Short mmCIF file of C-alpha atoms and ligand atoms in Angstrom, two decimals:
data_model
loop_
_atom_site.label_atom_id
_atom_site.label_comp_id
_atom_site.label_asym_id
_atom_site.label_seq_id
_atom_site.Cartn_x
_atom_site.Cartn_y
_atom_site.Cartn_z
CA UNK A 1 -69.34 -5.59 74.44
CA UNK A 2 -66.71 -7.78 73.47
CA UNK A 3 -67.49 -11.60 75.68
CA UNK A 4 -63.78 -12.57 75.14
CA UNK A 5 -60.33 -11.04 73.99
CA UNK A 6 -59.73 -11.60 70.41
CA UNK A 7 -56.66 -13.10 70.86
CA UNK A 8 -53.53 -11.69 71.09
CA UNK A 9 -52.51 -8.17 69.41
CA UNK A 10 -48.33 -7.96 69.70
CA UNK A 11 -45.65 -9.96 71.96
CA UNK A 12 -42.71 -8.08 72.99
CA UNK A 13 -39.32 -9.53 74.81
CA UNK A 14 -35.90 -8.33 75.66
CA UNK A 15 -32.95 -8.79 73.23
CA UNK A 16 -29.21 -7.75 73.46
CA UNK A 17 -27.15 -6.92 69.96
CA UNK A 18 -29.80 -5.65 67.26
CA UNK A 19 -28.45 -6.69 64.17
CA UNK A 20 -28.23 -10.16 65.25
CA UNK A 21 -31.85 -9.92 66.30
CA UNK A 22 -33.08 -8.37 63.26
CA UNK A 23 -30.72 -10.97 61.33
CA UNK A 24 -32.34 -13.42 62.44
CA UNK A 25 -36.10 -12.73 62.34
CA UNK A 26 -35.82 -11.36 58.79
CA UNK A 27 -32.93 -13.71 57.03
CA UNK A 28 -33.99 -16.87 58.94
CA UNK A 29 -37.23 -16.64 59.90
CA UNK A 30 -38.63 -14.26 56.92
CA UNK A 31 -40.99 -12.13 58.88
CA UNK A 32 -41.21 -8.32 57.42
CA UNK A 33 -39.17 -5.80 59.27
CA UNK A 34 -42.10 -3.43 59.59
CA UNK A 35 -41.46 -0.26 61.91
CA UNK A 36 -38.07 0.81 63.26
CA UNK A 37 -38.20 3.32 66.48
CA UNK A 38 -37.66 3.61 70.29
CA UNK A 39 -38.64 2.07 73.72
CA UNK A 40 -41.19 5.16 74.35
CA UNK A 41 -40.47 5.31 77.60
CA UNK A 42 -36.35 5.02 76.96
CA UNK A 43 -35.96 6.45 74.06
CA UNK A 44 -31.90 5.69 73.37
CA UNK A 45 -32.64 1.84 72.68
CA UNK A 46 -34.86 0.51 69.73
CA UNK A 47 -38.30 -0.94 69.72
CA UNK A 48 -38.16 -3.32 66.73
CA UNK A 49 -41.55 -4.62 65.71
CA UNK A 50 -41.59 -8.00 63.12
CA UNK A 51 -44.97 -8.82 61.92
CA UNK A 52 -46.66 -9.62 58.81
CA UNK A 53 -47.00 -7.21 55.46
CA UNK A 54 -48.72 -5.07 57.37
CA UNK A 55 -48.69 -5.41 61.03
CA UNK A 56 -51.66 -7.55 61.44
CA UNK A 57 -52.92 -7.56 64.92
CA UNK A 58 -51.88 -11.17 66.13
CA UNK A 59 -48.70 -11.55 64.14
CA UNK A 60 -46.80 -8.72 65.43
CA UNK A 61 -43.43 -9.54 67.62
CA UNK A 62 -41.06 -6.74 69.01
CA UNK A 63 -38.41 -6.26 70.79
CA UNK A 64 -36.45 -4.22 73.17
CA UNK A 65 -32.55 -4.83 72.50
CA UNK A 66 -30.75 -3.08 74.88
CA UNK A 67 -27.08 -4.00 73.74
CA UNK A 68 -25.40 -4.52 77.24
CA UNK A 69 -28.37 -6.48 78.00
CA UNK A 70 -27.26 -9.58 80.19
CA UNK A 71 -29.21 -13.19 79.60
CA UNK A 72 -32.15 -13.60 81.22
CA UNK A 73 -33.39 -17.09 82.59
CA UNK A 74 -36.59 -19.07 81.90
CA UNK A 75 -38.37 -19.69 85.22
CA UNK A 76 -41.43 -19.46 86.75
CA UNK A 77 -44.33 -16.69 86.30
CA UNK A 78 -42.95 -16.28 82.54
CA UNK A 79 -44.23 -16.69 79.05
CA UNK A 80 -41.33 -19.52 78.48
CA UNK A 81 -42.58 -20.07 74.72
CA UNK A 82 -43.55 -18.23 71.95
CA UNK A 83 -45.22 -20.30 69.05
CA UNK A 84 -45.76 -19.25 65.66
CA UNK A 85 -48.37 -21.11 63.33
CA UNK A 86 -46.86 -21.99 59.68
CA UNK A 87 -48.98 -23.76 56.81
CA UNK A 88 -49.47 -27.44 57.77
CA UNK A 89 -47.03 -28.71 54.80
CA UNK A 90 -44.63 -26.47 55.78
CA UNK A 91 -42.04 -28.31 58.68
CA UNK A 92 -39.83 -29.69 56.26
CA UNK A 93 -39.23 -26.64 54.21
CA UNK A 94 -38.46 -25.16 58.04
CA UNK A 95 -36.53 -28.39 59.30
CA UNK A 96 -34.01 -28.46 55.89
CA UNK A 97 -34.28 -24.48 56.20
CA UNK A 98 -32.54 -24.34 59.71
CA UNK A 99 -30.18 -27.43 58.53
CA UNK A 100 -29.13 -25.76 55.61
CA UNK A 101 -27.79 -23.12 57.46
CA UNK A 102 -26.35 -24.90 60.73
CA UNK A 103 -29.25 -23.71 63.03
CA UNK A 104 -29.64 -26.06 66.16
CA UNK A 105 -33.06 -26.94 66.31
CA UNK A 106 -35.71 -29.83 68.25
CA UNK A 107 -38.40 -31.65 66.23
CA UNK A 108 -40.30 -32.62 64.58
CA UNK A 109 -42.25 -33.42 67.98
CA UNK A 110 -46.00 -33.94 68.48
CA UNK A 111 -48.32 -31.41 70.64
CA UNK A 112 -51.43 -31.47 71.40
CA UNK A 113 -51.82 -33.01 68.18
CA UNK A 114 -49.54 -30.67 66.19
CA UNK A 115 -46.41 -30.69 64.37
CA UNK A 116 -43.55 -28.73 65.93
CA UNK A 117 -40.41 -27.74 65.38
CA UNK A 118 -38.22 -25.37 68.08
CA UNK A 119 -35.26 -23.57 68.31
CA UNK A 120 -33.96 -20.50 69.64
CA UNK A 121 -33.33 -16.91 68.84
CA UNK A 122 -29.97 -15.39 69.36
CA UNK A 123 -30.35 -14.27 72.96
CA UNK A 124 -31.69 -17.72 73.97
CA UNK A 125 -35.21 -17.35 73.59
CA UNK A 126 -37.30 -20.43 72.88
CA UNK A 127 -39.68 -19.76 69.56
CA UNK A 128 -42.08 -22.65 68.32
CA UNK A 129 -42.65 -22.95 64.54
CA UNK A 130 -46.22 -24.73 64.26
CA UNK A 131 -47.99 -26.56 60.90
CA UNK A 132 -51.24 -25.14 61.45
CA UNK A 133 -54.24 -25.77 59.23
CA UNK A 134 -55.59 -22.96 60.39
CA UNK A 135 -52.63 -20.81 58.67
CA UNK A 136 -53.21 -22.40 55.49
CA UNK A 137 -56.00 -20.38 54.78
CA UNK A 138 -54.19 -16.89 55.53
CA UNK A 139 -52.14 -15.59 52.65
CA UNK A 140 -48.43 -15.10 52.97
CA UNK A 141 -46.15 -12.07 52.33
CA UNK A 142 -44.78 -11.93 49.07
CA UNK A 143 -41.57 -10.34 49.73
CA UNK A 144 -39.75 -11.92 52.49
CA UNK A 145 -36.83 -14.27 52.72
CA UNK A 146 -39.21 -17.35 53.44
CA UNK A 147 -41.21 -18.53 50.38
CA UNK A 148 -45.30 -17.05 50.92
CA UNK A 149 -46.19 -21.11 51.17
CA UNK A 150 -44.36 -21.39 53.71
CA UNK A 151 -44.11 -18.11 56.21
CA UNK A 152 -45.05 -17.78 59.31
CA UNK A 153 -48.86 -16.32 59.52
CA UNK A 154 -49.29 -15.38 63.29
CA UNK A 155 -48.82 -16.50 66.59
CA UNK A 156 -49.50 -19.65 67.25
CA UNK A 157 -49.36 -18.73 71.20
CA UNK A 158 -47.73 -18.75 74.07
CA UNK A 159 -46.64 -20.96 76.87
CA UNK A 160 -47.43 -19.64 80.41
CA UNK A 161 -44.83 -21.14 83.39
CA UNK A 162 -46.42 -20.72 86.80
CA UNK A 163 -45.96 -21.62 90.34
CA UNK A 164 -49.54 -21.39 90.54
CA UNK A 165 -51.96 -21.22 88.03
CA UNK A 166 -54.95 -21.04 89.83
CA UNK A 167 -55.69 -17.34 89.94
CA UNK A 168 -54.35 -17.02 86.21
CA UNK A 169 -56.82 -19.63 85.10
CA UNK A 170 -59.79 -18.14 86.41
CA UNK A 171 -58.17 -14.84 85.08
CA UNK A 172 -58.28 -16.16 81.45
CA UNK A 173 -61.61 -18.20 81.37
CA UNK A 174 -63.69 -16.40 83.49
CA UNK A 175 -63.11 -12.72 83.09
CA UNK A 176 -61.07 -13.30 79.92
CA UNK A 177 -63.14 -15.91 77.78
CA UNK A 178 -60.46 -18.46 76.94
CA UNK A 179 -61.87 -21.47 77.07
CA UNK A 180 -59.99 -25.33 77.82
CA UNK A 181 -59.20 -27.06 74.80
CA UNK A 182 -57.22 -29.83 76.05
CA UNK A 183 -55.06 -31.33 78.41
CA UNK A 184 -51.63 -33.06 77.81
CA UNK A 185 -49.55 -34.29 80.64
CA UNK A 186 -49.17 -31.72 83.29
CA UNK A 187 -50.28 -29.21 80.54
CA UNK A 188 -53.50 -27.36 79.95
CA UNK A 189 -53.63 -25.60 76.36
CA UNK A 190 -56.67 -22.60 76.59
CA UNK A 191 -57.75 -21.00 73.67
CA UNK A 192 -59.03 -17.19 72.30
CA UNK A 193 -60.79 -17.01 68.89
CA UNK A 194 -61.01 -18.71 65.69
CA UNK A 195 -59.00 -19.07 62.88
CA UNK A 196 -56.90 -16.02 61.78
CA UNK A 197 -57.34 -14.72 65.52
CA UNK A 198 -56.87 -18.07 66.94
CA UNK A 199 -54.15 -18.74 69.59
CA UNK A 200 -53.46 -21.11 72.19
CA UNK A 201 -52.43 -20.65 75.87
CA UNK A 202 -50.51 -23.73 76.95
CA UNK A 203 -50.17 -23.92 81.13
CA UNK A 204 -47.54 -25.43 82.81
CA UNK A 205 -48.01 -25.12 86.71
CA UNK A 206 -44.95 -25.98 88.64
CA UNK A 207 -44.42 -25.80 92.61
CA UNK A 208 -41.32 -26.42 92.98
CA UNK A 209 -40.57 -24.01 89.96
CA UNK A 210 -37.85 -20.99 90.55
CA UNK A 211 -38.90 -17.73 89.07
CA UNK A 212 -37.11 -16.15 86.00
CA UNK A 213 -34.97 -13.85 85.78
CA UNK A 214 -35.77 -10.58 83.15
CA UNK A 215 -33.24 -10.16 80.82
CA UNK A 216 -32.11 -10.30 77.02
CA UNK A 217 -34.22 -13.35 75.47
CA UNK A 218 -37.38 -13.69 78.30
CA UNK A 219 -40.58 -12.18 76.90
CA UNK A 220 -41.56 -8.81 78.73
CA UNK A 221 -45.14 -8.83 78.30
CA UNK A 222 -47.94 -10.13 75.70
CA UNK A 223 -50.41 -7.67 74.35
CA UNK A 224 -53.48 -9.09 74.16
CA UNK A 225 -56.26 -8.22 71.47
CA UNK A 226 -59.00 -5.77 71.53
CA UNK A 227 -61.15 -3.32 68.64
CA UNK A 228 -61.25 0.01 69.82
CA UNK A 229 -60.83 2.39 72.76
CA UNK A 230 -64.28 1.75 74.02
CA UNK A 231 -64.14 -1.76 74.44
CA UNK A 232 -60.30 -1.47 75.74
CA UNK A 233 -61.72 0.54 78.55
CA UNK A 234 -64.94 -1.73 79.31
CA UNK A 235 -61.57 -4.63 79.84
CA UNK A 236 -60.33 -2.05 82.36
CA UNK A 237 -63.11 -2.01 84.17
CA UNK A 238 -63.60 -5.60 84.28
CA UNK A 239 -59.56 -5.47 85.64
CA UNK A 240 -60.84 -3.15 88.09
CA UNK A 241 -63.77 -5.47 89.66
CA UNK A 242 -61.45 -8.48 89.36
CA UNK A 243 -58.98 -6.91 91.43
CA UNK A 244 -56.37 -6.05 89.46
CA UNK A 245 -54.51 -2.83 89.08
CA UNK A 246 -54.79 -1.76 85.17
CA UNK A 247 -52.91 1.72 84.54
CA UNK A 248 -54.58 4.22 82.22
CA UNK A 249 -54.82 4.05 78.64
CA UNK A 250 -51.50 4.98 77.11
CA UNK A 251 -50.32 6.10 73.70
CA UNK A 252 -48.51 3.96 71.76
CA UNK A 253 -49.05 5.58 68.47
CA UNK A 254 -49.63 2.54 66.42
CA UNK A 255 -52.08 1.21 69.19
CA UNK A 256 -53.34 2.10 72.66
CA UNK A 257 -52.61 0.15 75.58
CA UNK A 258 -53.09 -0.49 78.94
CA UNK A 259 -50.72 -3.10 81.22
CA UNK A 260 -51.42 -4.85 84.61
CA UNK A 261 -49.85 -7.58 86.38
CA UNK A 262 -51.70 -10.73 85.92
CA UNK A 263 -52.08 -13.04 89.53
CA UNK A 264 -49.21 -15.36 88.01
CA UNK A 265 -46.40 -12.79 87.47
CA UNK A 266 -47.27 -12.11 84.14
CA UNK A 267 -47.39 -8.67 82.63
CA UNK A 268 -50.44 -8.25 79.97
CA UNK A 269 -51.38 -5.28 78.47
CA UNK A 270 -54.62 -4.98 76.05
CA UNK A 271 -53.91 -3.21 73.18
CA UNK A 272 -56.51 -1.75 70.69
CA UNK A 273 -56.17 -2.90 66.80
CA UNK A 274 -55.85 0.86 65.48
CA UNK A 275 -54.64 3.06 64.58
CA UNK A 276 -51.87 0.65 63.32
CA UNK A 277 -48.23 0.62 61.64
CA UNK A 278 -49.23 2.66 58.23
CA UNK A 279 -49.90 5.83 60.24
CA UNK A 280 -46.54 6.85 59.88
CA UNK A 281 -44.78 4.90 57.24
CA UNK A 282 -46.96 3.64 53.62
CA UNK A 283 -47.27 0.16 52.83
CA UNK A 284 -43.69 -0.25 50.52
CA UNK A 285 -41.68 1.60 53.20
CA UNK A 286 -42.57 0.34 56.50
CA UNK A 287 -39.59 -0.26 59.12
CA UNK A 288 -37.00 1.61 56.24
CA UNK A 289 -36.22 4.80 58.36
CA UNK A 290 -36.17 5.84 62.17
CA UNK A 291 -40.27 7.03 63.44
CA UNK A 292 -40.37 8.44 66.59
CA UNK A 293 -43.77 9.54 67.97
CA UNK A 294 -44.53 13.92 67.97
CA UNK A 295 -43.64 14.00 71.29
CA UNK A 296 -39.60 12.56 70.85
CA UNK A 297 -39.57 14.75 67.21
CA UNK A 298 -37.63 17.42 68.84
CA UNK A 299 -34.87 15.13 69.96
CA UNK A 300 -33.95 13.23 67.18
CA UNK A 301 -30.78 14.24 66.69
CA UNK A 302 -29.89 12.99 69.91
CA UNK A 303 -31.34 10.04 69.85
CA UNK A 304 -29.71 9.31 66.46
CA UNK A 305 -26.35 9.67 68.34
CA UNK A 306 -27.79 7.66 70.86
CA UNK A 307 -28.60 4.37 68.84
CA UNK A 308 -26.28 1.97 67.66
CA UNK A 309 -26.08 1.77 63.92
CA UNK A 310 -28.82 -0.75 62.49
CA UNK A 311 -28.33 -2.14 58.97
CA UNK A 312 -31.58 -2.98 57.60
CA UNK A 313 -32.24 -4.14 53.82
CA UNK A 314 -34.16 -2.12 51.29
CA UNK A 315 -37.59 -3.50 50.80
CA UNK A 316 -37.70 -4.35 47.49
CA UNK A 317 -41.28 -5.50 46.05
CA UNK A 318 -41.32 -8.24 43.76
CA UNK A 319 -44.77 -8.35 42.77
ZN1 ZN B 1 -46.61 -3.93 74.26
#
């Protein structure tokens, strides 16, 4: 039985205009476009999913763009951050990167020890780019828009805003298995795994803090980590005992999840590694053409009247 998560498996957030959002994660940030389809359960808006070559478990960021979507605001029982770890020579190829192209961005700035550099996505939310030994030994992709020595290789992690953290704390360590690895100011950073599963929960706890708002650019939920359907379920159990109210295991094609509400406000689901992104699409042609699951097959048409049009560049491999 798995003692601890194994860090986290996909991070998904609301977006408004799609191009602009896909625009901006491939162009700017160079992370592969890797499966184009629908919010399963609202099937006339996209579910774009950004991850490495291959959808690596722990790299993987998606996004619901619903294109009337209004802005939502950061505030309390949110993930307020998300942080992606880079190869630790990397910030200036980021910092002249972003300047080069008239991108506002913060940094360099020191955390916990790291290097960071932050900015924000189109619909105003707040992404962390990291120098990261720890990415230096993961090999890059190839074929994106951001030079393999210097992409983005995972999640870095995430940055929890609470009222209270109290209940979420012992949610993570205890039942969980992060563990404290430092404390920095008002902040205490957690962490899951090692290395290429690595990632980092930084907790800000706040009293007098309002709660967010959902909307286009606040994360909806992070997916944490686990290996298989057995152990997914053994989590659900342990859910169950702590109190919590974990729904069943659902189908997500690529993966299988289940979602609760953690004591802070937070909604997690634990997703399982398989079956993954090349069940539907090979390696050289991930994200190139619509995939709905069996069960939305027999209304494609309709949902291809649906969606707003969604230019997307042809994958072409270099080497
Ligand atoms: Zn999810």
């Amino acid at each position: 039985m798995e003692k601890a998560i194994n860090g986290i498996h996909h991070i998904t957030v609301m977006a408004s205009d799609p191009q602009a959002n896909y625009d901006f994660y491939t162009d700017l940030l160079g992370m592969r476009f890797i499966k184009k389809t629908v919010n399963f359960d609202a099937p006339d808006v996209y579910h774009l999913y950004y991850a490495d070559e291959i959808g690596t478990p722990g790299t993987v960021l998606t996004f619901f763009p619903f294109p009337d979507a209004k802005r939502g605001k950061r505030g309390s029982g949110e993930i307020t951050i998300v942080a992606f770890s880079v190869p630790s020579n990397s910030l200036n190829y980021w910092a002249n990167r972003f300047s080069e192209r008239a991108v506002n961005f913060d940094g360099p700035f020191t955390k916990f020890g790291y290097s960071c550099i932050s900015l924000l996505d189109p619909d105003g939310m707040k992404i962390e780019i990291v120098a990261d030994p720890a990415a230096d030994i993961i090999a890059g992709w190839n074929n994106g828009d951001v030079p393999a020595d210097y992409s983005i290789r995972k999640f870095f992690g995430v940055y929890f805003y609470l009222k209270n953290s109290l209940k979420s704390v012992e949610l993570l360590t205890n039942i969980m298995g992060a563990v404290l690895s430092g404390t920095e100011g008002n902040i205490k950073r957690y962490s899951f795994g090692n290395e290429a599963s690595q990632a980092f929960v930084d907790i800000q706890e706040d009293p007098d803090s309002q709660p967010g708002i959902n909307g286009a650019g606040t994360v909806h939920h992070i997916a944490w980590r686990t290996a298989n359907d057995n152990e997914q379920n053994n989590w659900r159990n342990k859910m169950i005992e702590s109190g919590l109210y974990p729904t069943e295991m659902i189908d997500r094609n690529y993966f299988h999840s289940i979602y609760f509400r953690e004591p802070g406000g937070i909604l997690y689901e634990i997703a399982t590694d398989g079956p993954g992104f090349l069940v539907d699409e090979n390696l050289d042609s991930l994200g190139m053409e619509l995939k709905l699951p069996a069960w939305h097959e027999s209304k494609r048409k309709l949902i291809e009247q649906l969606l707003i049009p969604l230019k997307t560049k042809k994958f072409v491999k270099q080497n």
